[in-house]
Amino acid sequence: MSDRATLDFLLQTMSGESGEPLYRRLGDAIKVAIGASVIRHGAVIPSERDLSEGLAISRVTVRKAIEGLVAEGLLDRRQGAKTIVSSRVEKSLATMTSFSEDMRSRGLEPGCVWISREVSRPSPAEMMALGIPVSEKIVRLRRLRTADNTPIAIETAALPARFVPHPEAIGASLYEYLAAHGALPVRALQRMQAKPASEEERRLLATPEGTSLLIMERRCFLADGQIVEFTQTKYRGDVYDFVIELMR
């Protein structure tokens, strides 16, 4: 799409009354444009000068909006004063969000391909992670997670069966299902490690030999302290970055 068409889309998106600062309105409009594929992933966005003149706002406002999107990982600055829509995915470790929420916040369409969905007895590792006895059944979900139909991660989630009365009803988002059943977690403990991908994992993720995986294990808790979920997610290391903000 031409810069003029992009500017027209941004102008229309920003029109109307709003109490938000102008730089934030512009940032939100750019996110909408990316989500609607008006600006595609990997594409160069209009320059600061073109945005300033085309939208009749100051260069300072434009720069602040772009810097905010760069900090979020949605845009990348390149040599030659070009700014492109990031083709990598960044995951903040400071907030507890679902895969679907992460993808949609970056203008990507989340999806999943089911590998298996079963009700069974827990493994020793699942018993320890969930704090349940061997006699309690769990629902085990294994899915290939995608973004704009590109394989991103392999996810295996284990939940006590009492929290998942109808596992066959789970769609692309487990957290949407848990929210609908009053079991959405409010906090989590995570740990991360890296390892080479196995042959099966490379096949599922369509990655070459030698690909590394970023493995995130997450135990999720309800407000009353019950453990509702234990998930191991294996992310493609070539397209996924984990980001954490540190303050002193």
Tab-separated table of N, CA and C in Angstrom, residues 18-119:
chain	number	residue	atom	x	y	z
A	18	SER	N	-10.974	12.006	21.681
A	18	SER	CA	-10.237	11.076	22.529
A	18	SER	C	-9.462	11.858	23.570
A	19	GLY	N	-9.415	11.315	24.779
A	19	GLY	CA	-8.652	11.950	25.840
A	19	GLY	C	-7.209	11.482	25.889
A	20	GLU	N	-6.827	10.579	24.974
A	20	GLU	CA	-5.471	10.053	24.963
A	20	GLU	C	-4.498	11.083	24.386
A	21	PRO	N	-3.245	11.092	24.861
A	21	PRO	CA	-2.236	11.963	24.247
A	21	PRO	C	-2.085	11.635	22.762
A	22	LEU	N	-1.712	12.637	21.984
A	22	LEU	CA	-1.649	12.476	20.534
A	22	LEU	C	-0.647	11.405	20.116
A	23	TYR	N	0.497	11.309	20.802
A	23	TYR	CA	1.489	10.301	20.424
A	23	TYR	C	0.945	8.892	20.636
A	24	ARG	N	0.129	8.725	21.686
A	24	ARG	CA	-0.444	7.407	21.958
A	24	ARG	C	-1.519	7.065	20.936
A	25	ARG	N	-2.284	8.075	20.516
A	25	ARG	CA	-3.296	7.843	19.479
A	25	ARG	C	-2.631	7.420	18.175
A	26	LEU	N	-1.503	8.058	17.858
A	26	LEU	CA	-0.779	7.678	16.646
A	26	LEU	C	-0.223	6.265	16.782
A	27	GLY	N	0.352	5.943	17.931
A	27	GLY	CA	0.864	4.598	18.145
A	27	GLY	C	-0.228	3.551	18.016
A	28	ASP	N	-1.394	3.826	18.590
A	28	ASP	CA	-2.516	2.889	18.497
A	28	ASP	C	-2.990	2.762	17.051
A	29	ALA	N	-2.980	3.874	16.315
A	29	ALA	CA	-3.411	3.834	14.912
A	29	ALA	C	-2.455	2.994	14.074
A	30	ILE	N	-1.162	3.094	14.343
A	30	ILE	CA	-0.186	2.270	13.623
A	30	ILE	C	-0.395	0.795	13.954
A	31	LYS	N	-0.705	0.485	15.218
A	31	LYS	CA	-1.002	-0.903	15.587
A	31	LYS	C	-2.212	-1.420	14.812
A	32	VAL	N	-3.258	-0.579	14.708
A	32	VAL	CA	-4.451	-0.980	13.958
A	32	VAL	C	-4.091	-1.220	12.493
A	33	ALA	N	-3.263	-0.347	11.939
A	33	ALA	CA	-2.864	-0.486	10.533
A	33	ALA	C	-2.102	-1.791	10.309
A	34	ILE	N	-1.251	-2.163	11.261
A	34	ILE	CA	-0.516	-3.426	11.149
A	34	ILE	C	-1.470	-4.603	11.273
A	35	GLY	N	-2.391	-4.519	12.246
A	35	GLY	CA	-3.355	-5.595	12.440
A	35	GLY	C	-4.262	-5.798	11.239
A	36	ALA	N	-4.563	-4.698	10.517
A	36	ALA	CA	-5.426	-4.778	9.342
A	36	ALA	C	-4.636	-5.036	8.064
A	37	SER	N	-3.322	-5.263	8.200
A	37	SER	CA	-2.419	-5.508	7.062
A	37	SER	C	-2.352	-4.321	6.116
A	38	VAL	N	-2.703	-3.127	6.597
A	38	VAL	CA	-2.455	-1.911	5.821
A	38	VAL	C	-0.953	-1.686	5.739
A	39	ILE	N	-0.258	-1.958	6.861
A	39	ILE	CA	1.201	-1.993	6.882
A	39	ILE	C	1.578	-3.431	7.234
A	40	ARG	N	2.284	-4.093	6.359
A	40	ARG	CA	2.574	-5.516	6.556
A	40	ARG	C	3.869	-5.729	7.329
A	41	HIS	N	4.004	-6.897	7.927
A	41	HIS	CA	5.218	-7.245	8.663
A	41	HIS	C	6.406	-7.256	7.708
A	42	GLY	N	7.483	-6.599	8.127
A	42	GLY	CA	8.659	-6.470	7.298
A	42	GLY	C	8.643	-5.251	6.394
A	43	ALA	N	7.498	-4.532	6.336
A	43	ALA	CA	7.386	-3.362	5.469
A	43	ALA	C	7.951	-2.116	6.156
A	44	VAL	N	8.405	-1.162	5.353
A	44	VAL	CA	8.896	0.114	5.860
A	44	VAL	C	7.701	1.045	6.067
A	45	ILE	N	7.617	1.655	7.240
A	45	ILE	CA	6.538	2.605	7.494
A	45	ILE	C	6.946	3.968	6.937
A	46	PRO	N	5.979	4.882	6.709
A	46	PRO	CA	6.333	6.227	6.242
A	46	PRO	C	7.338	6.883	7.189
A	47	SER	N	8.196	7.735	6.631
A	47	SER	CA	9.223	8.401	7.429
A	47	SER	C	8.600	9.347	8.448
A	48	GLU	N	9.411	9.739	9.444
A	48	GLU	CA	8.926	10.690	10.445
A	48	GLU	C	8.455	11.981	9.769
A	49	ARG	N	9.194	12.424	8.778
A	49	ARG	CA	8.813	13.655	8.080
A	49	ARG	C	7.475	13.490	7.376
A	50	ASP	N	7.305	12.367	6.664
A	50	ASP	CA	6.045	12.139	5.952
A	50	ASP	C	4.873	12.001	6.923
A	51	LEU	N	5.097	11.309	8.035
A	51	LEU	CA	4.030	11.180	9.035
A	51	LEU	C	3.675	12.536	9.625
A	52	SER	N	4.697	13.326	9.918
A	52	SER	CA	4.462	14.646	10.498
A	52	SER	C	3.673	15.541	9.550
A	53	GLU	N	4.111	15.600	8.289
A	53	GLU	CA	3.443	16.474	7.322
A	53	GLU	C	2.081	15.924	6.918
A	54	GLY	N	2.003	14.620	6.718
A	54	GLY	CA	0.748	14.028	6.262
A	54	GLY	C	-0.343	14.020	7.301
A	55	LEU	N	0.054	13.957	8.583
A	55	LEU	CA	-0.936	13.915	9.666
A	55	LEU	C	-1.068	15.255	10.377
A	56	ALA	N	-0.250	16.230	9.963
A	56	ALA	CA	-0.287	17.579	10.546
A	56	ALA	C	-0.025	17.539	12.047
A	57	ILE	N	1.004	16.803	12.437
A	57	ILE	CA	1.416	16.759	13.830
A	57	ILE	C	2.930	16.953	13.880
A	58	SER	N	3.449	17.260	15.041
A	58	SER	CA	4.867	17.595	15.151
A	58	SER	C	5.747	16.362	15.013
A	59	ARG	N	7.015	16.609	14.597
A	59	ARG	CA	7.979	15.525	14.501
A	59	ARG	C	8.250	14.919	15.873
A	60	VAL	N	8.203	15.753	16.925
A	60	VAL	CA	8.430	15.261	18.284
A	60	VAL	C	7.363	14.236	18.659
A	61	THR	N	6.101	14.525	18.311
A	61	THR	CA	5.000	13.603	18.608
A	61	THR	C	5.172	12.298	17.841
A	62	VAL	N	5.525	12.420	16.563
A	62	VAL	CA	5.731	11.229	15.733
A	62	VAL	C	6.862	10.374	16.301
A	63	ARG	N	7.964	11.023	16.655
A	63	ARG	CA	9.123	10.287	17.166
A	63	ARG	C	8.780	9.565	18.469
A	64	LYS	N	8.001	10.224	19.335
A	64	LYS	CA	7.631	9.598	20.604
A	64	LYS	C	6.752	8.379	20.367
A	65	ALA	N	5.832	8.471	19.416
A	65	ALA	CA	4.966	7.327	19.106
A	65	ALA	C	5.785	6.158	18.570
A	66	ILE	N	6.723	6.460	17.658
A	66	ILE	CA	7.540	5.404	17.069
A	66	ILE	C	8.464	4.790	18.115
A	67	GLU	N	9.056	5.622	18.963
A	67	GLU	CA	9.938	5.087	20.007
A	67	GLU	C	9.177	4.150	20.940
A	68	GLY	N	7.916	4.474	21.223
A	68	GLY	CA	7.110	3.586	22.070
A	68	GLY	C	6.869	2.239	21.413
A	69	LEU	N	6.612	2.235	20.097
A	69	LEU	CA	6.382	0.985	19.383
A	69	LEU	C	7.668	0.189	19.208
A	70	VAL	N	8.802	0.887	19.089
A	70	VAL	CA	10.094	0.203	19.041
A	70	VAL	C	10.366	-0.485	20.378
A	71	ALA	N	10.060	0.228	21.482
A	71	ALA	CA	10.263	-0.350	22.818
A	71	ALA	C	9.385	-1.572	23.034
A	72	GLU	N	8.200	-1.594	22.427
A	72	GLU	CA	7.292	-2.746	22.544
A	72	GLU	C	7.719	-3.898	21.647
A	73	GLY	N	8.656	-3.635	20.736
A	73	GLY	CA	9.097	-4.679	19.820
A	73	GLY	C	8.280	-4.779	18.561
A	74	LEU	N	7.334	-3.841	18.354
A	74	LEU	CA	6.474	-3.892	17.171
A	74	LEU	C	7.172	-3.317	15.943
A	75	LEU	N	8.062	-2.344	16.152
A	75	LEU	CA	8.818	-1.735	15.065
A	75	LEU	C	10.313	-1.914	15.308
A	76	ASP	N	11.070	-1.927	14.224
A	76	ASP	CA	12.537	-1.997	14.281
A	76	ASP	C	13.107	-0.802	13.533
A	77	ARG	N	14.122	-0.163	14.128
A	77	ARG	CA	14.832	0.902	13.414
A	77	ARG	C	15.998	0.276	12.652
A	78	ARG	N	16.194	0.693	11.411
A	78	ARG	CA	17.254	0.172	10.576
A	78	ARG	C	18.146	1.317	10.094
A	79	GLN	N	19.310	0.959	9.588
A	79	GLN	CA	20.210	1.965	9.044
A	79	GLN	C	19.536	2.697	7.891
A	80	GLY	N	19.899	3.978	7.729
A	80	GLY	CA	19.281	4.774	6.682
A	80	GLY	C	17.990	5.415	7.120
A	81	ALA	N	17.785	5.507	8.440
A	81	ALA	CA	16.597	6.171	9.008
A	81	ALA	C	15.299	5.464	8.646
A	82	LYS	N	15.373	4.169	8.288
A	82	LYS	CA	14.161	3.423	7.977
A	82	LYS	C	13.637	2.737	9.228
A	83	THR	N	12.323	2.678	9.335
A	83	THR	CA	11.673	1.961	10.426
A	83	THR	C	10.735	0.938	9.814
A	84	ILE	N	10.892	-0.329	10.196
A	84	ILE	CA	10.077	-1.386	9.609
A	84	ILE	C	9.244	-2.065	10.685
A	85	VAL	N	8.203	-2.734	10.228
A	85	VAL	CA	7.386	-3.542	11.122
A	85	VAL	C	8.157	-4.816	11.424
A	86	SER	N	8.360	-5.103	12.694
A	86	SER	CA	9.200	-6.229	13.109
A	86	SER	C	8.626	-7.544	12.612
A	87	SER	N	9.514	-8.418	12.144
A	87	SER	CA	9.105	-9.764	11.750
A	87	SER	C	9.377	-10.774	12.856
A	88	ARG	N	10.051	-10.315	13.927
A	88	ARG	CA	10.253	-11.158	15.094
A	88	ARG	C	9.141	-10.891	16.103
A	89	VAL	N	8.973	-11.825	17.013
A	89	VAL	CA	7.973	-11.699	18.066
A	89	VAL	C	8.691	-11.532	19.393
A	90	GLU	N	8.293	-10.522	20.157
A	90	GLU	CA	8.885	-10.316	21.476
A	90	GLU	C	7.842	-10.603	22.556
A	91	LYS	N	8.283	-11.278	23.594
A	91	LYS	CA	7.412	-11.639	24.705
A	91	LYS	C	7.959	-11.015	25.978
A	92	SER	N	7.161	-10.164	26.600
A	92	SER	CA	7.583	-9.565	27.857
A	92	SER	C	7.434	-10.573	28.986
A	93	LEU	N	8.433	-10.622	29.856
A	93	LEU	CA	8.372	-11.503	31.017
A	93	LEU	C	7.814	-10.794	32.236
A	94	ALA	N	7.400	-9.531	32.052
A	94	ALA	CA	6.917	-8.746	33.185
A	94	ALA	C	5.418	-8.890	33.412
A	95	THR	N	4.686	-9.397	32.408
A	95	THR	CA	3.235	-9.536	32.545
A	95	THR	C	2.819	-10.944	32.150
A	96	MET	N	1.692	-11.394	32.713
A	96	MET	CA	1.185	-12.730	32.415
A	96	MET	C	0.119	-12.613	31.335
A	97	THR	N	0.480	-12.947	30.124
A	97	THR	CA	-0.446	-12.889	29.006
A	97	THR	C	-0.437	-14.225	28.276
A	98	SER	N	-1.506	-14.473	27.546
A	98	SER	CA	-1.593	-15.705	26.774
A	98	SER	C	-0.892	-15.533	25.431
A	99	PHE	N	-0.652	-16.641	24.763
A	99	PHE	CA	-0.055	-16.609	23.426
A	99	PHE	C	-0.933	-15.796	22.488
A	100	SER	N	-2.246	-16.016	22.543
A	100	SER	CA	-3.159	-15.294	21.650
A	100	SER	C	-3.097	-13.794	21.906
A	101	GLU	N	-3.045	-13.386	23.175
A	101	GLU	CA	-2.950	-11.964	23.502
A	101	GLU	C	-1.643	-11.375	22.980
A	102	ASP	N	-0.547	-12.118	23.131
A	102	ASP	CA	0.748	-11.647	22.631
A	102	ASP	C	0.707	-11.417	21.131
A	103	MET	N	0.144	-12.362	20.396
A	103	MET	CA	0.119	-12.242	18.944
A	103	MET	C	-0.775	-11.095	18.487
A	104	ARG	N	-1.976	-11.004	19.070
A	104	ARG	CA	-2.903	-9.941	18.643
A	104	ARG	C	-2.359	-8.559	18.964
A	105	SER	N	-1.623	-8.425	20.072
A	105	SER	CA	-1.063	-7.123	20.430
A	105	SER	C	-0.012	-6.673	19.433
A	106	ARG	N	0.499	-7.607	18.624
A	106	ARG	CA	1.509	-7.277	17.621
A	106	ARG	C	0.955	-7.344	16.210
A	107	GLY	N	-0.380	-7.366	16.103
A	107	GLY	CA	-1.002	-7.368	14.788
A	107	GLY	C	-0.932	-8.689	14.059
A	108	LEU	N	-0.678	-9.775	14.789
A	108	LEU	CA	-0.612	-11.103	14.193
A	108	LEU	C	-1.855	-11.896	14.568
A	109	GLU	N	-2.279	-12.778	13.676
A	109	GLU	CA	-3.452	-13.600	13.943
A	109	GLU	C	-3.019	-14.919	14.577
A	110	PRO	N	-3.388	-15.144	15.855
A	110	PRO	CA	-2.984	-16.398	16.502
A	110	PRO	C	-3.798	-17.581	15.990
A	111	GLY	N	-3.186	-18.728	16.029
A	111	GLY	CA	-3.895	-19.935	15.631
A	111	GLY	C	-3.268	-21.145	16.284
A	112	CYS	N	-3.874	-22.297	16.108
A	112	CYS	CA	-3.296	-23.524	16.670
A	112	CYS	C	-3.669	-24.714	15.817
A	113	VAL	N	-2.784	-25.683	15.820
A	113	VAL	CA	-3.036	-26.983	15.198
A	113	VAL	C	-2.967	-28.012	16.315
A	114	TRP	N	-4.056	-28.719	16.546
A	114	TRP	CA	-4.087	-29.678	17.645
A	114	TRP	C	-3.232	-30.903	17.317
A	115	ILE	N	-2.372	-31.252	18.261
A	115	ILE	CA	-1.562	-32.466	18.157
A	115	ILE	C	-2.237	-33.588	18.930
A	116	SER	N	-2.667	-33.290	20.146
A	116	SER	CA	-3.403	-34.271	20.949
A	116	SER	C	-4.189	-33.549	22.034
A	117	ARG	N	-5.268	-34.214	22.476
A	117	ARG	CA	-6.118	-33.680	23.543
A	117	ARG	C	-6.637	-34.897	24.299
A	118	GLU	N	-6.235	-35.028	25.586
A	118	GLU	CA	-6.571	-36.258	26.295
A	118	GLU	C	-6.839	-36.001	27.775
A	119	VAL	N	-7.584	-36.917	28.361
A	119	VAL	CA	-7.803	-36.960	29.806
A	119	VAL	C	-7.074	-38.188	30.320
